[in-house]
Coordinates of C-alpha atoms and ligand atoms in Angstrom, one line a residue:
X1 CA 16.1 0.9 16.0
X2 CA 19.4 -0.5 17.0
X3 CA 20.9 -0.8 13.5
X4 CA 23.7 1.2 12.2
X5 CA 22.3 2.9 9.0
X6 CA 25.5 4.6 7.8
X7 CA 26.1 3.8 4.2
X8 CA 23.3 1.4 4.2
X9 CA 20.2 1.1 2.0
X10 CA 17.3 0.6 4.3
X11 CA 14.2 -1.1 2.7
X12 CA 11.4 0.3 4.8
X13 CA 7.9 -1.1 4.7
X14 CA 5.4 1.7 5.5
X15 CA 1.8 1.9 5.4
X16 CA 1.0 4.7 3.0
X17 CA -2.5 3.4 2.3
X18 CA -3.9 6.9 2.3
X19 CA -7.3 7.9 1.1
X20 CA -7.4 9.7 -2.3
X21 CA -10.0 11.9 -3.8
X22 CA -11.3 11.7 -7.4
X23 CA -8.4 13.8 -8.7
X24 CA -6.0 11.6 -6.7
X25 CA -5.2 14.1 -4.1
X26 CA -4.3 12.9 -0.6
X27 CA -7.5 13.7 1.8
X28 CA -5.6 12.6 4.9
X29 CA -2.0 12.2 5.3
X30 CA -1.8 11.0 8.8
X31 CA -0.3 7.7 7.8
X32 CA 2.6 9.4 5.8
X33 CA 3.3 11.8 8.6
X34 CA 3.4 9.1 11.2
X35 CA 6.1 7.3 9.2
X36 CA 8.4 10.4 9.1
X37 CA 10.3 9.9 12.3
X38 CA 11.6 6.6 11.1
X39 CA 12.5 7.9 7.7
X40 CA 14.3 10.9 9.1
X41 CA 16.2 8.9 11.5
X42 CA 17.7 6.6 8.8
X43 CA 18.3 9.6 6.5
X44 CA 20.2 11.6 9.3
X45 CA 22.2 8.6 10.2
X46 CA 23.7 8.2 6.7
X47 CA 21.3 5.8 5.2
X48 CA 19.3 5.7 2.0
X49 CA 15.6 5.0 2.1
X50 CA 13.8 2.7 -0.2
X51 CA 10.0 2.6 0.5
X52 CA 7.6 -0.1 0.0
X53 CA 3.8 0.3 0.5
X54 CA 0.5 -0.9 -0.8
X55 CA -2.3 1.4 -1.8
X56 CA -5.9 0.2 -1.9
X57 CA -6.8 -3.2 -3.5
X58 CA -5.7 -3.1 -7.1
X59 CA -6.0 -6.7 -7.9
X60 CA -9.7 -6.6 -6.7
X61 CA -10.4 -3.7 -9.1
X62 CA -8.7 -4.8 -12.4
X63 CA -9.5 -2.9 -15.6
X64 CA -12.0 -4.5 -18.2
X65 CA -9.0 -6.0 -20.1
X66 CA -7.8 -7.6 -16.9
X67 CA -4.7 -5.4 -16.3
X68 CA -4.0 -3.4 -13.1
X69 CA -5.4 0.0 -13.2
X70 CA -2.1 1.9 -12.8
X71 CA -3.5 5.3 -13.1
X72 CA -5.7 4.9 -10.1
X73 CA -3.4 2.9 -7.8
X74 CA -0.1 4.2 -8.4
X75 CA 2.0 5.3 -5.5
X76 CA 3.4 8.0 -7.6
X77 CA 0.3 10.0 -6.4
X78 CA 2.2 10.3 -3.1
X79 CA 5.6 11.3 -4.4
X80 CA 5.2 15.1 -4.5
X81 CA 3.5 15.3 -1.1
X82 CA 6.2 13.0 0.4
X83 CA 8.8 15.2 -0.9
X84 CA 7.2 18.3 0.6
X85 CA 6.9 16.3 4.0
X86 CA 10.6 15.4 4.0
X87 CA 11.9 18.6 2.5
X88 CA 13.8 16.7 -0.2
X89 CA 13.0 15.2 -3.6
X90 CA 11.7 11.8 -3.4
X91 CA 12.4 9.5 -6.6
X92 CA 9.8 7.3 -7.8
X93 CA 10.4 3.8 -9.2
X94 CA 7.6 2.7 -11.6
X95 CA 8.1 -1.0 -10.7
X96 CA 8.2 -2.7 -7.4
X97 CA 10.9 -5.3 -8.5
X98 CA 12.8 -5.6 -11.8
X99 CA 15.8 -4.1 -13.8
X100 CA 14.7 -0.5 -13.2
X101 CA 14.1 -1.0 -9.5
X102 CA 17.5 -2.7 -9.1
X103 CA 19.3 0.1 -11.0
X104 CA 17.4 2.9 -9.1
X105 CA 18.2 1.2 -5.8
X106 CA 21.9 0.8 -6.7
X107 CA 22.3 4.4 -7.6
X108 CA 20.6 5.7 -4.4
X109 CA 23.0 7.8 -2.3
X110 CA 22.9 8.3 1.5
X111 CA 20.1 10.7 2.4
X112 CA 18.2 10.0 -0.7
X113 CA 14.7 8.4 -0.9
X114 CA 13.2 6.1 -3.3
X115 CA 9.5 5.2 -3.4
X116 CA 8.7 1.8 -5.1
X117 CA 5.6 1.2 -7.1
X118 CA 2.5 -0.3 -5.2
X119 CA 3.5 -3.7 -3.8
X120 CA -0.1 -5.1 -4.4
X121 CA 0.2 -4.6 -8.2
X122 CA 2.0 -8.0 -7.8
X123 CA -0.2 -11.1 -6.9
X124 CA 3.0 -12.4 -5.3
X125 CA 2.6 -9.8 -2.6
X126 CA -0.4 -11.2 -0.8
X127 CA 0.6 -14.8 -1.4
X128 CA 3.8 -14.2 0.4
X129 CA 5.8 -15.5 -2.6
X130 CA 9.4 -16.5 -1.7
X131 CA 10.9 -15.5 -5.1
X132 CA 9.2 -12.0 -5.1
X133 CA 10.3 -11.5 -1.5
X134 CA 13.8 -12.4 -2.3
X135 CA 13.9 -10.0 -5.2
X136 CA 12.5 -7.2 -3.0
X137 CA 15.0 -8.0 -0.3
X138 CA 17.9 -7.6 -2.7
X139 CA 17.2 -4.1 -3.2
X140 CA 18.4 -3.1 0.3
X141 CA 21.0 -3.9 2.9
X142 CA 18.7 -3.7 6.0
X143 CA 15.0 -4.3 6.5
X144 CA 12.7 -2.0 8.6
X145 CA 9.0 -2.9 9.2
X146 CA 7.1 0.3 10.1
X147 CA 3.6 -0.8 8.8
X148 CA 1.8 -1.8 11.9
X149 CA -1.6 -1.8 10.0
X150 CA -0.5 -4.7 7.9
X151 CA 1.5 -6.6 10.5
X152 CA -1.2 -9.3 10.9
X153 CA -0.8 -10.2 7.2
X154 CA 1.9 -12.7 6.1
X155 CA 2.6 -10.9 2.9
X156 CA 5.8 -10.6 1.1
X157 CA 6.7 -7.1 2.0
X158 CA 5.5 -7.3 5.5
X159 CA 6.8 -10.7 6.8
X160 CA 8.4 -13.0 4.2
X161 CA 11.0 -10.5 3.2
X162 CA 12.3 -10.3 6.7
X163 CA 13.6 -14.0 6.4
X164 CA 16.1 -12.8 3.8
X165 CA 18.0 -10.5 6.3
X166 CA 19.9 -11.8 9.2
X167 CA 18.6 -10.8 12.7
X168 CA 21.0 -7.9 13.0
X169 CA 19.8 -6.3 9.8
X170 CA 16.0 -6.3 10.4
X171 CA 14.1 -4.0 12.7
X172 CA 10.9 -2.3 13.7
X173 CA 10.4 1.3 12.8
X174 CA 9.5 3.9 15.6
X175 CA 5.7 3.7 14.8
X176 CA 5.5 0.0 15.0
X177 CA 7.8 -0.1 18.1
X178 CA 5.4 2.3 19.6
X179 CA 2.4 0.3 18.9
X180 CA 3.9 -2.9 20.1
X181 CA 4.9 -1.2 23.4
X182 CA 1.5 0.2 23.9
X183 CA -0.3 -3.1 23.2
X184 CA 2.0 -4.7 25.8
X185 CA 0.9 -2.0 28.3
X186 CA -2.7 -3.6 28.2
X187 CA -1.4 -7.2 28.1
X188 CA 1.0 -7.3 30.8
X189 CA 0.1 -6.0 34.4
X190 CA -2.5 -3.3 33.5
X191 CA -3.6 -1.0 36.4
X192 CA -7.0 -1.9 37.6
X193 CA -9.9 -1.6 37.2
X194 CA -9.4 -2.4 33.6
X195 CA -12.3 -1.5 31.4
X196 CA -12.9 -2.4 27.7
X197 CA -15.4 -0.4 25.7
X198 CA -16.7 -2.2 22.5
X199 CA -19.2 -1.0 20.0
X200 CA -19.7 -0.8 16.3
X201 CA -22.0 -2.9 14.0
X202 CA -21.2 -6.5 14.3
X203 CA -20.9 -8.9 17.2
X204 CA -19.4 -11.5 14.9
X205 CA -16.4 -9.1 14.1
X206 CA -15.7 -8.6 17.7
X207 CA -16.5 -11.9 19.3
X208 CA -13.0 -13.1 19.6
X209 CA -12.0 -10.0 21.2
X210 CA -14.8 -10.0 23.7
X211 CA -13.9 -13.6 24.6
X212 CA -10.3 -12.5 25.0
X213 CA -11.4 -9.5 27.2
X214 CA -13.0 -11.8 29.7
X215 CA -9.5 -13.0 30.7
X216 CA -8.0 -9.5 30.7
X217 CA -10.4 -7.0 32.1
X218 CA -12.8 -6.2 34.9
X219 CA -15.5 -4.4 32.9
X220 CA -16.7 -4.8 29.4
X221 CA -19.0 -1.8 28.1
X222 CA -21.1 -2.9 25.0
X223 CA -22.6 -0.2 22.9
X224 CA -23.4 0.4 19.2
X225 CA -25.4 -1.9 17.0
X226 CA -23.8 -5.0 18.4
X227 CA -25.6 -4.3 21.9
X228 CA -29.1 -5.2 20.2
X229 CA -27.9 -8.8 19.5
X230 CA -27.3 -8.9 23.4
X231 CA -30.7 -7.3 24.1
X232 CA -32.7 -9.7 21.9
X233 CA -30.6 -12.7 23.2
X234 CA -32.0 -11.6 26.7
X235 CA -35.5 -11.6 25.5
X236 CA -35.8 -7.8 24.9
X237 CA -37.8 -6.2 21.9
X238 CA -35.4 -4.6 19.5
X239 CA -37.7 -3.4 16.7
X240 CA -35.8 -3.1 13.5
X241 CA -32.4 -2.5 15.3
X242 CA -29.4 -4.2 13.8
X243 CA -29.2 -7.8 14.9
X244 CA -27.2 -11.0 14.2
X245 CA -29.8 -13.8 14.8
X246 CA -27.2 -16.4 14.3
X247 CA -25.2 -15.0 17.2
X248 CA -27.9 -15.0 19.8
X249 CA -26.6 -18.0 21.5
X250 CA -23.1 -16.8 21.4
X251 CA -24.1 -13.5 23.2
X252 CA -25.9 -15.4 26.0
X253 CA -23.0 -17.7 26.4
X254 CA -20.7 -14.7 26.7
X255 CA -22.8 -13.1 29.4
X256 CA -22.7 -16.4 31.2
X257 CA -18.9 -16.7 31.0
X258 CA -18.5 -13.2 32.1
X259 CA -20.6 -13.8 35.2
X260 CA -18.6 -16.9 36.0
X261 CA -15.4 -15.0 35.6
X262 CA -16.4 -12.1 37.6
X263 CA -16.2 -9.7 34.8
X264 CA -19.0 -7.0 34.8
X265 CA -20.7 -6.5 31.5
X266 CA -22.6 -3.0 30.9
X267 CA -25.2 -2.9 28.2
X268 CA -27.1 0.3 27.3
X269 CA -30.2 0.6 29.5
X270 CA -31.7 3.1 27.0
X271 CA -31.4 4.0 23.2
X272 CA -32.1 6.8 20.8
X273 CA -34.4 5.1 18.3
X274 CA -35.2 6.3 14.8
X275 CA -37.9 5.4 12.2
X276 CA -35.2 5.1 9.4
X277 CA -31.5 5.0 8.9
X278 CA -31.2 8.7 8.3
X279 CA -29.9 11.8 10.4
X280 CA -33.1 13.4 9.4
X281 CA -35.2 10.7 10.8
X282 CA -37.8 11.1 13.7
X283 CA -36.0 10.0 16.8
X284 CA -36.7 9.6 20.6
X285 CA -35.3 7.8 23.7
X286 CA -36.7 4.5 24.8
X287 CA -35.6 1.3 26.7
X288 CA -33.1 -0.8 24.7
X289 CA -35.2 -3.8 25.6
X290 CA -38.6 -2.4 24.5
X291 CA -38.2 -0.9 21.0
X292 CA -41.3 -0.6 19.0
X293 CA -41.7 -2.3 15.6
X294 CA -40.5 0.1 12.7
X295 CA -38.0 1.7 15.0
X296 CA -34.1 1.1 15.4
X297 CA -31.7 1.9 17.9
X298 CA -29.0 4.2 16.4
X299 CA -27.4 5.4 19.6
X300 CA -27.3 4.8 23.2
X301 CA -29.5 7.0 25.5
X302 CA -28.7 9.6 28.3
X303 CA -29.0 6.9 31.0
X304 CA -26.4 4.7 29.2
X305 CA -24.1 7.6 28.6
X306 CA -24.3 8.4 32.4
X307 CA -23.7 4.8 33.5
X308 CA -20.9 4.2 31.0
X309 CA -19.2 7.4 31.9
X310 CA -19.3 6.4 35.6
X311 CA -17.5 3.1 34.8
X312 CA -15.0 4.7 32.6
X313 CA -14.1 7.4 34.9
X314 CA -13.5 4.8 37.7
X315 CA -11.1 2.9 35.6
X316 CA -7.3 2.9 35.6
X317 CA -6.8 1.2 32.3
X318 CA -9.1 1.6 29.2
X319 CA -9.3 0.2 25.7
X320 CA -11.9 1.5 23.3
X321 CA -12.7 -0.2 20.0
X322 CA -16.0 0.8 18.1
X323 CA -18.5 3.6 18.3
X324 CA -21.5 3.8 20.5
X325 CA -23.9 4.7 17.7
X326 CA -24.1 5.8 14.1
X327 CA -21.7 8.7 15.0
X328 CA -21.4 9.7 11.3
X329 CA -24.8 11.3 11.6
X330 CA -24.7 14.2 14.2
X331 CA -28.2 13.3 15.6
X332 CA -26.8 9.8 16.7
X333 CA -23.2 10.7 17.8
X334 CA -24.0 11.7 21.3
X335 CA -23.3 8.4 23.0
X336 CA -19.9 8.2 21.2
X337 CA -19.1 11.7 22.3
X338 CA -20.0 11.1 25.7
X339 CA -17.7 8.0 25.9
X340 CA -14.9 9.8 24.3
X341 CA -15.2 12.7 26.8
X342 CA -15.2 10.2 29.6
X343 CA -12.2 8.5 28.4
X344 CA -10.3 11.8 28.0
X345 CA -11.3 12.9 31.7
X346 CA -10.2 9.4 33.0
X347 CA -6.9 9.8 31.2
X348 CA -6.5 13.3 32.8
X349 CA -7.0 11.8 36.1
X350 CA -4.2 9.3 35.6
X351 CA -5.7 6.3 33.6
X352 CA -4.0 4.7 30.6
X353 CA -6.2 4.8 27.6
X354 CA -5.8 3.1 24.2
X355 CA -8.1 3.8 21.3
X356 CA -8.0 1.3 18.4
X357 CA -10.0 0.4 15.5
X358 CA -10.8 2.5 12.6
X359 CA -14.1 4.1 13.6
X360 CA -13.3 4.9 17.2
X361 CA -10.1 6.5 16.0
X362 CA -12.2 8.5 13.4
X363 CA -14.5 9.5 16.3
X364 CA -11.7 10.9 18.6
X365 CA -10.2 12.6 15.8
X366 CA -13.5 14.2 14.7
X367 CA -14.1 15.4 18.4
X368 CA -10.5 16.8 18.6
X369 CA -9.8 14.4 21.5
X370 CA -6.9 12.4 20.0
X371 CA -4.4 14.3 22.1
X372 CA -6.3 13.6 25.4
X373 CA -6.0 9.8 25.3
X374 CA -2.9 7.9 26.1
X375 CA -2.4 6.3 22.6
X376 CA -4.2 6.1 19.4
X377 CA -3.5 3.0 17.6
X378 CA -3.2 3.2 13.7
X379 CA -3.7 -0.5 13.0
X380 CA -7.3 -1.7 13.9
X381 CA -6.9 -5.3 12.7
X382 CA -3.5 -5.7 13.7
X383 CA -4.2 -4.2 17.2
X384 CA -7.2 -6.4 17.5
X385 CA -5.3 -9.5 16.8
X386 CA -2.6 -8.6 19.1
X387 CA -5.0 -8.3 21.9
X388 CA -6.7 -11.4 20.9
X389 CA -3.6 -13.0 21.9
X390 CA -2.3 -13.9 18.4
X391 CA 1.4 -13.7 17.4
X392 CA 1.4 -11.3 14.3
X393 CA 3.5 -12.6 11.4
X394 CA 5.0 -9.1 10.8
X395 CA 6.3 -9.1 14.4
X396 CA 7.4 -12.7 14.5
X397 CA 9.5 -12.2 11.4
X398 CA 11.4 -9.6 13.0
X399 CA 12.0 -11.3 16.2
X400 CA 12.7 -14.7 14.4
Ligands
AMP1 P1 -17.4 -1.6 13.1 O1 -16.6 -1.5 11.8 O2 -18.0 -2.9 13.4 O3 -16.6 -1.0 14.3 O4 -18.6 -0.6 13.0 C1 -18.6 0.8 12.6 C2 -19.9 1.2 12.2 O5 -20.9 0.8 13.1 C3 -20.0 2.7 12.1 O6 -20.0 3.0 10.8 C4 -21.3 3.0 12.8 O7 -22.1 3.9 12.1 C5 -22.0 1.6 12.8 N1 -23.0 1.6 14.0 C6 -22.9 1.9 15.3 N2 -23.9 1.8 16.1 C7 -25.0 1.4 15.1 C8 -26.3 1.1 15.3 N3 -26.9 1.3 16.5 N4 -27.0 0.7 14.1 C9 -26.3 0.6 12.9 N5 -25.0 0.9 12.8 C10 -24.3 1.3 13.7

């Protein structure tokens, strides 16, 4: 952050979209804690902090009378906890822009922190409205974007606002800087072999990423529900496993392209199949290509675990996005666990590893392995789009 914050009001876009329970208590404050280095830096360098964030999707869940459910989605739920984390009282402004916001921002002193109301209470936010962005911008002297998780959205507070600040008065926060640096580690001259591990439910969600990986990596491991679309496309019997029948051709096409490009694709030879989608279901191991009717693959099997671990341990660069099975159910978490352990071991042996995407991040956290991989990305969608080779609007807006 090469900006002099002394006596400046820094408008900082953070991603405080944290999960809340029914009493509106924060159940996981990771996103808040991750923003602290940036906030502390500004405060310690003589700046005042004005925070913008969204929380949930308030406009999708309006009250019966058509108004925003302020009680549920107010960012004020976070004020107390943020005050504790920062060790100083955080002021809350009950609006995002307007007379009160202007007065409170003007009165803010160096070292003080003001949290603005949920940016998504305003429909102008997601539309990237110019007027709204201009009003927001007028609240501060400099703009800092530290919300990597929303950097792929051209919203008012994440992108459009940056245009109202000259180049020398806009910058990335530490969290976002780190995300960009790590994405670039994968995109520019990665050590080889480079292995991508993909999993999760849908091929359609990941197809762009898989296509992109063909130009980047040496090996692609495919597990999770998406593996069965590939198995069926190759003529396998997959019983009642998850499948996207409209993606069968695409799956075959991808396998062909991989062969032409010399990229090795690893699919699970065996699976743990269950008679229903339930942790308590009967289950056993079988070939992923010969699953009986009435049974569904919910995890990869031991042979796949061993084969995947071998590829992972021989890799020098690893990216992992998506679980190998329904890891939320303990009986179907072994494949994801085996992959996580292999990634941790490869990292220990000198590989660079990046875990990105909500569910794989949840899996490494659940297994307590987050500190044993090189980097855990906070922004699933944003990281995915970066790896897909897209220029993210939130990044472009700062670079200009
Ligand atoms: P995604 O958001 O596409 O990464 O998918 C993550 C979800 O995929 C997780 O909630 C997993 O439980 C689910 N999943 C992984 N493997 C399977 C499978 N074999 N069958 C059904 N769902 C799966």
